[in-house]
Amino acid sequence: VQLQASGGGLVQPGGSLRLSCSASGFTFDNYAIGWFRQAPGKEREGVACLSDGSQYYKDSVKDRFFISRDTTKNSVDLQMNSLKPEDTAVYYCATVVATIPIASYYCSGNGRTFSSWGQGTLVTVSS
């Protein structure tokens, strides 16, 4: 199981970015997928998770971030709109075989439920 995260960069406040988590050697069928982030000096936190159609979003990103699966690209994307400086962090994607179809379960606990992680991609929101 290999994951490749991409799409980070520098964006002004209010702007948008789309992160992509591509899978190698497997498809996301029957897997839970999560996007996490870690800002300097802070703990890793779950931003958005997807499991068997169930979605979960951290309160601070609701209605701004959207997680979706693209079967044609074998990826799970995170569309991030109305970005704020506090969204600045290294973003990681992670996956694990889904045993519970409740996305919030996977986004809790700093990602301890996930077994495979991609490398991080840096998102910087600054004017």
Coordinates of N, CA and C in Angstrom, one line a residue:
V1 N 0.9 -1.2 0.0 CA 0.0 0.0 0.0 C 0.9 1.2 0.0
Q2 N 0.8 2.0 -1.0 CA 1.5 3.3 -1.1 C 0.6 4.4 -1.5
L3 N 0.8 5.5 -0.8 CA 0.0 6.7 -1.0 C 1.0 7.9 -1.4
Q4 N 0.5 8.7 -2.3 CA 1.2 9.9 -2.7 C 0.3 11.1 -2.6
A5 N 0.7 12.0 -1.7 CA -0.1 13.2 -1.6 C 0.5 14.4 -2.4
S6 N -0.3 15.2 -3.0 CA 0.2 16.3 -3.8 C -0.8 17.4 -3.8
G7 N -0.4 18.6 -4.3 CA -1.3 19.7 -4.5 C -1.1 20.8 -3.5
G8 N -0.2 20.7 -2.6 CA 0.0 21.8 -1.6 C 0.7 23.0 -2.3
G9 N 0.7 24.1 -1.6 CA 1.4 25.3 -2.1 C 1.0 26.5 -1.3
L10 N 1.4 27.6 -1.8 CA 1.1 28.9 -1.2 C -0.1 29.5 -1.8
V11 N -1.0 29.9 -0.9 CA -2.3 30.5 -1.4 C -2.6 31.7 -0.5
Q12 N -3.3 32.7 -1.0 CA -3.7 33.8 -0.2 C -5.0 33.5 0.6
P13 N -5.2 34.1 1.7 CA -6.4 33.9 2.4 C -7.6 34.1 1.5
G14 N -8.6 33.2 1.6 CA -9.8 33.2 0.8 C -9.6 32.4 -0.5
G15 N -8.4 31.9 -0.7 CA -8.2 31.1 -1.9 C -8.5 29.7 -1.8
S16 N -8.3 28.9 -2.8 CA -8.6 27.5 -2.8 C -7.4 26.6 -3.3
L17 N -7.4 25.4 -2.8 CA -6.4 24.4 -3.2 C -7.1 23.1 -3.3
R18 N -6.6 22.2 -4.1 CA -7.1 20.9 -4.2 C -6.0 19.9 -4.0
L19 N -6.1 19.1 -2.9 CA -5.1 18.1 -2.6 C -5.5 16.8 -3.2
S20 N -4.6 16.0 -3.6 CA -4.9 14.7 -4.1 C -4.0 13.6 -3.5
C21 N -4.7 12.5 -3.1 CA -4.0 11.4 -2.5 C -4.1 10.2 -3.5
S22 N -3.1 9.9 -4.2 CA -3.1 8.8 -5.2 C -2.6 7.5 -4.6
A23 N -3.3 6.4 -5.0 CA -2.9 5.1 -4.5 C -2.1 4.3 -5.5
S24 N -1.2 3.5 -5.0 CA -0.4 2.6 -5.9 C -0.5 1.2 -5.3
G25 N -0.8 0.3 -6.2 CA -0.8 -1.1 -5.9 C -2.1 -1.6 -5.3
F26 N -3.1 -0.7 -5.2 CA -4.4 -1.1 -4.6 C -5.4 -0.1 -5.0
T27 N -6.7 -0.4 -4.8 CA -7.7 0.6 -5.0 C -8.3 0.9 -3.7
F28 N -9.1 2.0 -3.6 CA -9.6 2.4 -2.3 C -10.9 1.7 -2.0
D29 N -11.3 0.7 -2.8 CA -12.5 -0.1 -2.5 C -12.3 -0.7 -1.1
N30 N -13.2 -0.6 -0.2 CA -13.2 -1.2 1.1 C -12.2 -0.6 2.0
Y31 N -11.7 0.6 1.7 CA -10.7 1.3 2.6 C -11.3 2.5 3.1
A32 N -11.0 2.9 4.3 CA -11.3 4.2 4.9 C -10.1 5.1 4.5
I33 N -10.4 6.4 4.2 CA -9.4 7.3 3.8 C -9.5 8.6 4.7
G34 N -8.4 9.1 5.1 CA -8.4 10.3 5.9 C -7.4 11.3 5.5
W35 N -7.7 12.6 5.7 CA -6.8 13.7 5.5 C -6.5 14.3 6.9
F36 N -5.3 14.4 7.2 CA -4.9 14.9 8.5 C -3.9 16.1 8.3
R37 N -3.7 16.9 9.3 CA -2.8 18.0 9.1 C -2.1 18.2 10.4
Q38 N -0.9 18.8 10.3 CA -0.1 19.1 11.5 C 0.6 20.4 11.3
A39 N 0.2 21.4 12.1 CA 0.9 22.7 12.1 C 2.0 22.7 13.1
P40 N 3.0 23.6 12.9 CA 4.2 23.6 13.7 C 3.8 23.8 15.2
G41 N 4.3 22.9 16.1 CA 4.0 23.0 17.5 C 2.7 22.5 17.9
K42 N 2.0 21.9 17.0 CA 0.6 21.4 17.3 C 0.6 19.9 17.0
E43 N -0.4 19.2 17.6 CA -0.6 17.8 17.3 C -1.3 17.6 16.0
R44 N -1.1 16.4 15.4 CA -1.8 16.1 14.2 C -3.3 16.0 14.5
E45 N -4.1 16.4 13.5 CA -5.5 16.4 13.7 C -6.2 15.9 12.4
G46 N -7.3 15.2 12.6 CA -8.1 14.8 11.5 C -8.9 15.9 10.9
V47 N -8.8 16.1 9.6 CA -9.5 17.2 8.9 C -10.8 16.6 8.2
A48 N -10.6 15.6 7.5 CA -11.7 15.0 6.8 C -11.5 13.5 6.6
C49 N -12.5 12.7 6.8 CA -12.4 11.3 6.6 C -13.6 10.7 5.8
L50 N -13.3 9.6 5.1 CA -14.3 9.0 4.2 C -14.3 7.5 4.5
S51 N -15.5 6.9 4.8 CA -15.5 5.5 4.9 C -16.9 5.0 4.5
D52 N -16.9 4.1 3.4 CA -18.1 3.5 2.9 C -19.2 4.5 2.8
G53 N -18.9 5.7 2.2 CA -19.9 6.7 1.9 C -20.1 7.6 3.1
S54 N -19.7 7.3 4.2 CA -19.8 8.2 5.4 C -18.7 9.2 5.4
Q55 N -19.0 10.5 5.6 CA -18.0 11.5 5.6 C -18.0 12.2 7.0
Y56 N -16.8 12.7 7.4 CA -16.6 13.4 8.6 C -15.7 14.6 8.3
Y57 N -16.1 15.7 8.9 CA -15.2 16.9 8.8 C -15.0 17.5 10.2
K58 N -13.8 18.0 10.4 CA -13.5 18.8 11.6 C -14.4 20.0 11.5
D59 N -14.9 20.4 12.7 CA -15.8 21.6 12.7 C -15.3 22.8 12.0
S60 N -14.0 23.1 12.2 CA -13.5 24.3 11.7 C -13.3 24.3 10.1
V61 N -13.5 23.2 9.5 CA -13.4 23.2 8.0 C -14.7 22.8 7.4
K62 N -15.8 22.6 8.2 CA -17.1 22.2 7.6 C -17.5 23.3 6.6
D63 N -18.1 22.9 5.5 CA -18.6 23.8 4.5 C -17.5 24.6 3.7
R64 N -16.3 24.3 4.1 CA -15.1 24.9 3.3 C -14.3 23.8 2.6
F65 N -14.2 22.6 3.3 CA -13.4 21.5 2.7 C -14.3 20.4 2.3
F66 N -14.0 19.7 1.3 CA -14.8 18.6 0.8 C -13.9 17.5 0.3
I67 N -14.2 16.3 0.9 CA -13.4 15.1 0.5 C -14.2 14.3 -0.5
S68 N -13.5 13.7 -1.5 CA -14.2 13.0 -2.5 C -13.3 12.0 -3.1
R69 N -13.8 10.9 -3.6 CA -13.1 9.9 -4.3 C -13.2 9.9 -5.8
D70 N -12.1 9.9 -6.5 CA -12.1 9.9 -7.9 C -11.6 8.5 -8.4
T71 N -12.6 7.7 -8.8 CA -12.2 6.3 -9.2 C -11.4 6.2 -10.5
T72 N -11.6 7.2 -11.3 CA -10.8 7.2 -12.6 C -9.3 7.5 -12.4
K73 N -9.0 8.3 -11.4 CA -7.6 8.6 -11.0 C -7.1 7.7 -9.9
N74 N -8.0 6.9 -9.3 CA -7.7 6.1 -8.1 C -7.1 7.0 -7.0
S75 N -7.8 8.1 -6.7 CA -7.3 9.0 -5.8 C -8.5 9.5 -4.9
V76 N -8.1 10.1 -3.8 CA -9.1 10.7 -2.9 C -8.6 12.2 -2.7
D77 N -9.5 13.1 -3.1 CA -9.1 14.5 -3.2 C -9.7 15.3 -2.0
L78 N -9.1 16.3 -1.6 CA -9.6 17.3 -0.6 C -9.6 18.6 -1.2
Q79 N -10.8 19.1 -1.5 CA -11.0 20.4 -2.1 C -11.1 21.4 -0.9
M80 N -10.2 22.4 -0.9 CA -10.2 23.3 0.2 C -10.5 24.7 -0.3
N81 N -11.6 25.3 0.2 CA -12.0 26.6 -0.2 C -12.0 27.6 0.9
S82 N -12.0 28.8 0.6 CA -12.0 29.9 1.6 C -11.0 29.7 2.7
L83 N -9.8 29.4 2.2 CA -8.7 29.1 3.1 C -8.3 30.2 4.0
K84 N -7.9 29.9 5.2 CA -7.6 30.8 6.3 C -6.1 30.6 6.7
P85 N -5.5 31.6 7.3 CA -4.1 31.4 7.7 C -4.0 30.2 8.7
E86 N -5.0 30.0 9.5 CA -5.0 28.9 10.5 C -5.1 27.5 9.8
D87 N -5.3 27.5 8.5 CA -5.3 26.2 7.8 C -3.9 25.8 7.4
T88 N -2.9 26.7 7.6 CA -1.5 26.4 7.3 C -1.0 25.2 8.1
A89 N -0.5 24.2 7.3 CA 0.0 23.0 8.0 C 0.5 22.1 6.9
V90 N 1.2 21.0 7.4 CA 1.5 19.9 6.5 C 0.3 19.0 6.5
Y91 N -0.2 18.6 5.3 CA -1.3 17.8 5.2 C -0.9 16.4 4.7
Y92 N -1.5 15.4 5.4 CA -1.2 14.0 5.1 C -2.4 13.2 4.8
C93 N -2.3 12.3 3.9 CA -3.4 11.3 3.7 C -3.0 10.0 4.2
A94 N -4.1 9.2 4.6 CA -3.8 7.9 5.2 C -5.0 7.0 4.9
T95 N -4.7 5.7 5.0 CA -5.7 4.7 4.6 C -5.6 3.5 5.5
V96 N -6.7 2.8 5.6 CA -6.7 1.5 6.3 C -7.9 0.7 5.8
V97 N -7.8 -0.6 5.9 CA -9.0 -1.4 5.5 C -10.1 -1.0 6.4
A98 N -11.3 -0.7 5.8 CA -12.4 -0.2 6.6 C -13.1 -1.4 7.3
T99 N -13.2 -1.3 8.6 CA -14.0 -2.3 9.3 C -15.2 -1.7 10.0
I100 N -15.2 -0.4 10.0 CA -16.4 0.3 10.6 C -16.8 1.4 9.6
P101 N -18.0 1.4 9.1 CA -18.5 2.4 8.1 C -18.9 3.7 8.7
I102 N -18.1 4.2 9.7 CA -18.4 5.5 10.3 C -17.1 6.3 10.2
A103 N -17.2 7.4 9.4 CA -16.0 8.2 9.1 C -15.4 8.8 10.3
S104 N -16.3 9.3 11.2 CA -15.8 10.0 12.4 C -14.9 9.1 13.3
Y105 N -15.1 7.8 13.3 CA -14.3 6.9 14.0 C -12.8 7.0 13.5
Y106 N -12.6 7.1 12.3 CA -11.3 7.1 11.7 C -10.6 8.5 11.9
C107 N -11.3 9.5 12.0 CA -10.7 10.9 12.1 C -10.4 11.2 13.6
S108 N -10.8 10.4 14.5 CA -10.5 10.7 15.9 C -9.1 10.1 16.3
G109 N -8.6 10.5 17.4 CA -7.4 9.9 17.9 C -6.1 10.2 17.2
N110 N -6.0 11.3 16.5 CA -4.8 11.7 15.8 C -4.4 10.8 14.7
G111 N -5.3 9.9 14.3 CA -5.0 9.1 13.1 C -4.4 7.7 13.5
R112 N -4.6 7.3 14.8 CA -4.0 6.1 15.2 C -4.7 4.9 14.6
T113 N -5.9 5.1 14.0 CA -6.6 3.9 13.4 C -6.0 3.6 12.0
F114 N -5.2 4.5 11.4 CA -4.7 4.3 10.1 C -3.4 3.6 10.1
S115 N -3.2 2.7 9.1 CA -2.0 1.9 9.0 C -1.0 2.4 7.9
S116 N -1.5 3.1 6.9 CA -0.6 3.5 5.8 C -0.7 5.0 5.6
W117 N 0.4 5.7 5.5 CA 0.4 7.1 5.4 C 1.2 7.6 4.2
G118 N 0.7 8.6 3.5 CA 1.5 9.2 2.5 C 2.5 10.3 3.0
Q119 N 3.4 10.8 2.2 CA 4.2 11.8 2.7 C 3.4 13.1 2.8
G120 N 3.8 14.1 3.5 CA 3.0 15.3 3.6 C 3.2 16.2 2.5
T121 N 2.2 17.1 2.4 CA 2.3 18.2 1.4 C 1.9 19.5 2.1
L122 N 2.8 20.5 2.0 CA 2.7 21.7 2.7 C 1.7 22.7 2.1
V123 N 0.8 23.1 3.0 CA -0.2 24.2 2.6 C 0.1 25.4 3.4
T124 N 0.4 26.5 2.7 CA 0.7 27.8 3.4 C -0.4 28.8 3.0
V125 N -1.1 29.3 3.9 CA -2.1 30.4 3.6 C -1.6 31.7 4.2
S126 N -1.2 32.6 3.3 CA -0.6 33.8 3.7 C -0.7 34.9 2.6
S127 N -0.8 36.1 3.1 CA -0.9 37.2 2.1 C 0.5 37.8 1.9

